[in-house]
């Protein structure tokens, strides 16, 4: 996902269809306000959420949205789908088509899903270098043994991608239920890891991302904006 940070002169030139010389003139004539201040430096860098006004006309006025959803099973983590209902269809908010998904869940997985219109925030949260932990509760068809713990901790080789998974923490809660913490998000990763033991996953629920826990007041399909405390929990990752 592309970061939307851009130099003010490039932005104005593209938005207004004028050349750089005319942009300089606009600024010299104090006709541009950036976040309420007269813009006088073409090198200023703005982003999607900078308020820009030219000659009293608003060119950009968007506020960031950060949403958590309790994704139900059977709904696709996508913005469009021909066959299934999408998580966007479940939202009832004016800006829903501006939002994108921060780390998908499979069709038959449930739990914490984040959505935002802030691509810098989502990119950092999902970037492999940041190693943000994601906690899942997994229900299995067959009982587990202690050897699963070391196999998850050592990492597993996936020949298709030619990668070895990063160390993952597996905690056995009961014979058929485990908690797994991953710092990456490979395709069907948890199902494939349990697949090594020929143990099908029958339930997969994401409990938290980077320490932010799904609000238990949210019923499947419900969502709410992140509050200041939620954003604070994630601040160290973004
Ligand atoms: N691992 C999976 O296999 N599926 C998910 O939805 C998330 C992690």
PDB file of N, CA, C and O in Angstrom, residues 124-150:
ATOM      1  N   UNK A 124       2.304   0.136   8.698  1.00  0.00           N
ATOM      2  CA  UNK A 124       3.247  -0.093   9.805  1.00  0.00           C
ATOM      3  C   UNK A 124       2.786  -1.253  10.669  1.00  0.00           C
ATOM      4  O   UNK A 124       3.593  -2.071  11.113  1.00  0.00           O
ATOM      5  N   UNK A 125       1.499  -1.309  10.909  1.00  0.00           N
ATOM      6  CA  UNK A 125       0.961  -2.360  11.769  1.00  0.00           C
ATOM      7  C   UNK A 125       1.169  -3.746  11.155  1.00  0.00           C
ATOM      8  O   UNK A 125       1.375  -4.733  11.859  1.00  0.00           O
ATOM      9  N   UNK A 126       1.124  -3.805   9.838  1.00  0.00           N
ATOM     10  CA  UNK A 126       1.225  -5.098   9.172  1.00  0.00           C
ATOM     11  C   UNK A 126       2.627  -5.379   8.636  1.00  0.00           C
ATOM     12  O   UNK A 126       2.880  -6.465   8.132  1.00  0.00           O
ATOM     13  N   UNK A 127       3.537  -4.403   8.741  1.00  0.00           N
ATOM     14  CA  UNK A 127       4.846  -4.633   8.128  1.00  0.00           C
ATOM     15  C   UNK A 127       5.582  -5.775   8.843  1.00  0.00           C
ATOM     16  O   UNK A 127       5.599  -5.843  10.077  1.00  0.00           O
ATOM     17  N   UNK A 128       6.165  -6.701   8.083  1.00  0.00           N
ATOM     18  CA  UNK A 128       6.839  -7.861   8.698  1.00  0.00           C
ATOM     19  C   UNK A 128       7.948  -7.437   9.658  1.00  0.00           C
ATOM     20  O   UNK A 128       8.179  -8.106  10.660  1.00  0.00           O
ATOM     21  N   UNK A 129       8.617  -6.293   9.380  1.00  0.00           N
ATOM     22  CA  UNK A 129       9.718  -5.861  10.277  1.00  0.00           C
ATOM     23  C   UNK A 129       9.206  -5.498  11.663  1.00  0.00           C
ATOM     24  O   UNK A 129       9.937  -5.615  12.642  1.00  0.00           O
ATOM     25  N   UNK A 130       7.970  -5.026  11.741  1.00  0.00           N
ATOM     26  CA  UNK A 130       7.470  -4.593  13.046  1.00  0.00           C
ATOM     27  C   UNK A 130       7.086  -5.755  13.956  1.00  0.00           C
ATOM     28  O   UNK A 130       6.937  -5.564  15.154  1.00  0.00           O
ATOM     29  N   UNK A 131       6.901  -6.919  13.374  1.00  0.00           N
ATOM     30  CA  UNK A 131       6.618  -8.141  14.145  1.00  0.00           C
ATOM     31  C   UNK A 131       5.548  -7.935  15.218  1.00  0.00           C
ATOM     32  O   UNK A 131       5.743  -8.243  16.400  1.00  0.00           O
ATOM     33  N   UNK A 132       4.425  -7.408  14.778  1.00  0.00           N
ATOM     34  CA  UNK A 132       3.318  -7.165  15.713  1.00  0.00           C
ATOM     35  C   UNK A 132       2.647  -8.507  16.039  1.00  0.00           C
ATOM     36  O   UNK A 132       2.225  -9.224  15.124  1.00  0.00           O
ATOM     37  N   UNK A 133       2.546  -8.878  17.326  1.00  0.00           N
ATOM     38  CA  UNK A 133       1.953 -10.179  17.646  1.00  0.00           C
ATOM     39  C   UNK A 133       0.440 -10.205  17.456  1.00  0.00           C
ATOM     40  O   UNK A 133      -0.253  -9.241  17.792  1.00  0.00           O
ATOM     41  N   UNK A 134      -0.031 -11.303  16.889  1.00  0.00           N
ATOM     42  CA  UNK A 134      -1.472 -11.519  16.721  1.00  0.00           C
ATOM     43  C   UNK A 134      -1.836 -12.797  17.457  1.00  0.00           C
ATOM     44  O   UNK A 134      -1.172 -13.828  17.260  1.00  0.00           O
ATOM     45  N   UNK A 135      -2.828 -12.698  18.326  1.00  0.00           N
ATOM     46  CA  UNK A 135      -3.177 -13.847  19.157  1.00  0.00           C
ATOM     47  C   UNK A 135      -4.478 -14.482  18.650  1.00  0.00           C
ATOM     48  O   UNK A 135      -5.478 -13.781  18.458  1.00  0.00           O
ATOM     49  N   UNK A 136      -4.434 -15.814  18.477  1.00  0.00           N
ATOM     50  CA  UNK A 136      -5.590 -16.564  17.975  1.00  0.00           C
ATOM     51  C   UNK A 136      -5.981 -17.653  18.963  1.00  0.00           C
ATOM     52  O   UNK A 136      -5.101 -18.281  19.562  1.00  0.00           O
ATOM     53  N   UNK A 137      -7.301 -17.863  19.076  1.00  0.00           N
ATOM     54  CA  UNK A 137      -7.755 -19.049  19.812  1.00  0.00           C
ATOM     55  C   UNK A 137      -8.180 -20.080  18.771  1.00  0.00           C
ATOM     56  O   UNK A 137      -8.981 -19.782  17.877  1.00  0.00           O
ATOM     57  N   UNK A 138      -7.605 -21.277  18.885  1.00  0.00           N
ATOM     58  CA  UNK A 138      -7.780 -22.277  17.842  1.00  0.00           C
ATOM     59  C   UNK A 138      -8.448 -23.516  18.436  1.00  0.00           C
ATOM     60  O   UNK A 138      -8.023 -24.007  19.486  1.00  0.00           O
ATOM     61  N   UNK A 139      -9.467 -23.994  17.754  1.00  0.00           N
ATOM     62  CA  UNK A 139     -10.112 -25.240  18.177  1.00  0.00           C
ATOM     63  C   UNK A 139      -9.801 -26.310  17.126  1.00  0.00           C
ATOM     64  O   UNK A 139      -9.911 -26.052  15.926  1.00  0.00           O
ATOM     65  N   UNK A 140      -9.384 -27.469  17.611  1.00  0.00           N
ATOM     66  CA  UNK A 140      -8.883 -28.515  16.715  1.00  0.00           C
ATOM     67  C   UNK A 140      -9.773 -29.746  16.741  1.00  0.00           C
ATOM     68  O   UNK A 140     -10.447 -30.022  17.746  1.00  0.00           O
ATOM     69  N   UNK A 141      -9.718 -30.466  15.628  1.00  0.00           N
ATOM     70  CA  UNK A 141     -10.554 -31.679  15.545  1.00  0.00           C
ATOM     71  C   UNK A 141     -10.035 -32.763  16.485  1.00  0.00           C
ATOM     72  O   UNK A 141     -10.802 -33.460  17.137  1.00  0.00           O
ATOM     73  N   UNK A 142      -8.702 -32.888  16.584  1.00  0.00           N
ATOM     74  CA  UNK A 142      -8.098 -33.962  17.392  1.00  0.00           C
ATOM     75  C   UNK A 142      -7.319 -33.366  18.563  1.00  0.00           C
ATOM     76  O   UNK A 142      -6.898 -32.211  18.502  1.00  0.00           O
ATOM     77  N   UNK A 143      -7.071 -34.171  19.588  1.00  0.00           N
ATOM     78  CA  UNK A 143      -6.297 -33.646  20.719  1.00  0.00           C
ATOM     79  C   UNK A 143      -4.859 -33.314  20.317  1.00  0.00           C
ATOM     80  O   UNK A 143      -4.313 -33.922  19.393  1.00  0.00           O
ATOM     81  N   UNK A 144      -4.281 -32.355  21.045  1.00  0.00           N
ATOM     82  CA  UNK A 144      -2.885 -31.955  20.770  1.00  0.00           C
ATOM     83  C   UNK A 144      -1.929 -32.680  21.704  1.00  0.00           C
ATOM     84  O   UNK A 144      -2.344 -33.161  22.754  1.00  0.00           O
ATOM     85  N   UNK A 145      -0.642 -32.675  21.325  1.00  0.00           N
ATOM     86  CA  UNK A 145       0.375 -33.195  22.244  1.00  0.00           C
ATOM     87  C   UNK A 145       1.400 -32.084  22.493  1.00  0.00           C
ATOM     88  O   UNK A 145       1.432 -31.086  21.763  1.00  0.00           O
ATOM     89  N   UNK A 146       2.261 -32.288  23.466  1.00  0.00           N
ATOM     90  CA  UNK A 146       3.276 -31.281  23.851  1.00  0.00           C
ATOM     91  C   UNK A 146       4.228 -30.974  22.691  1.00  0.00           C
ATOM     92  O   UNK A 146       4.796 -29.890  22.628  1.00  0.00           O
ATOM     93  N   UNK A 147       4.408 -31.948  21.772  1.00  0.00           N
ATOM     94  CA  UNK A 147       5.376 -31.713  20.683  1.00  0.00           C
ATOM     95  C   UNK A 147       4.950 -30.561  19.761  1.00  0.00           C
ATOM     96  O   UNK A 147       5.786 -29.968  19.073  1.00  0.00           O
ATOM     97  N   UNK A 148       3.677 -30.215  19.781  1.00  0.00           N
ATOM     98  CA  UNK A 148       3.230 -29.076  18.965  1.00  0.00           C
ATOM     99  C   UNK A 148       3.968 -27.805  19.407  1.00  0.00           C
ATOM    100  O   UNK A 148       4.285 -26.945  18.602  1.00  0.00           O
ATOM    101  N   UNK A 149       4.182 -27.682  20.720  1.00  0.00           N
ATOM    102  CA  UNK A 149       4.740 -26.435  21.271  1.00  0.00           C
ATOM    103  C   UNK A 149       6.113 -26.163  20.658  1.00  0.00           C
ATOM    104  O   UNK A 149       6.393 -25.066  20.162  1.00  0.00           O
ATOM    105  N   UNK A 150       6.961 -27.211  20.651  1.00  0.00           N
ATOM    106  CA  UNK A 150       8.315 -26.989  20.120  1.00  0.00           C
ATOM    107  C   UNK A 150       8.286 -26.805  18.607  1.00  0.00           C
ATOM    108  O   UNK A 150       9.057 -26.001  18.052  1.00  0.00           O
TER     109      UNK A 150
END
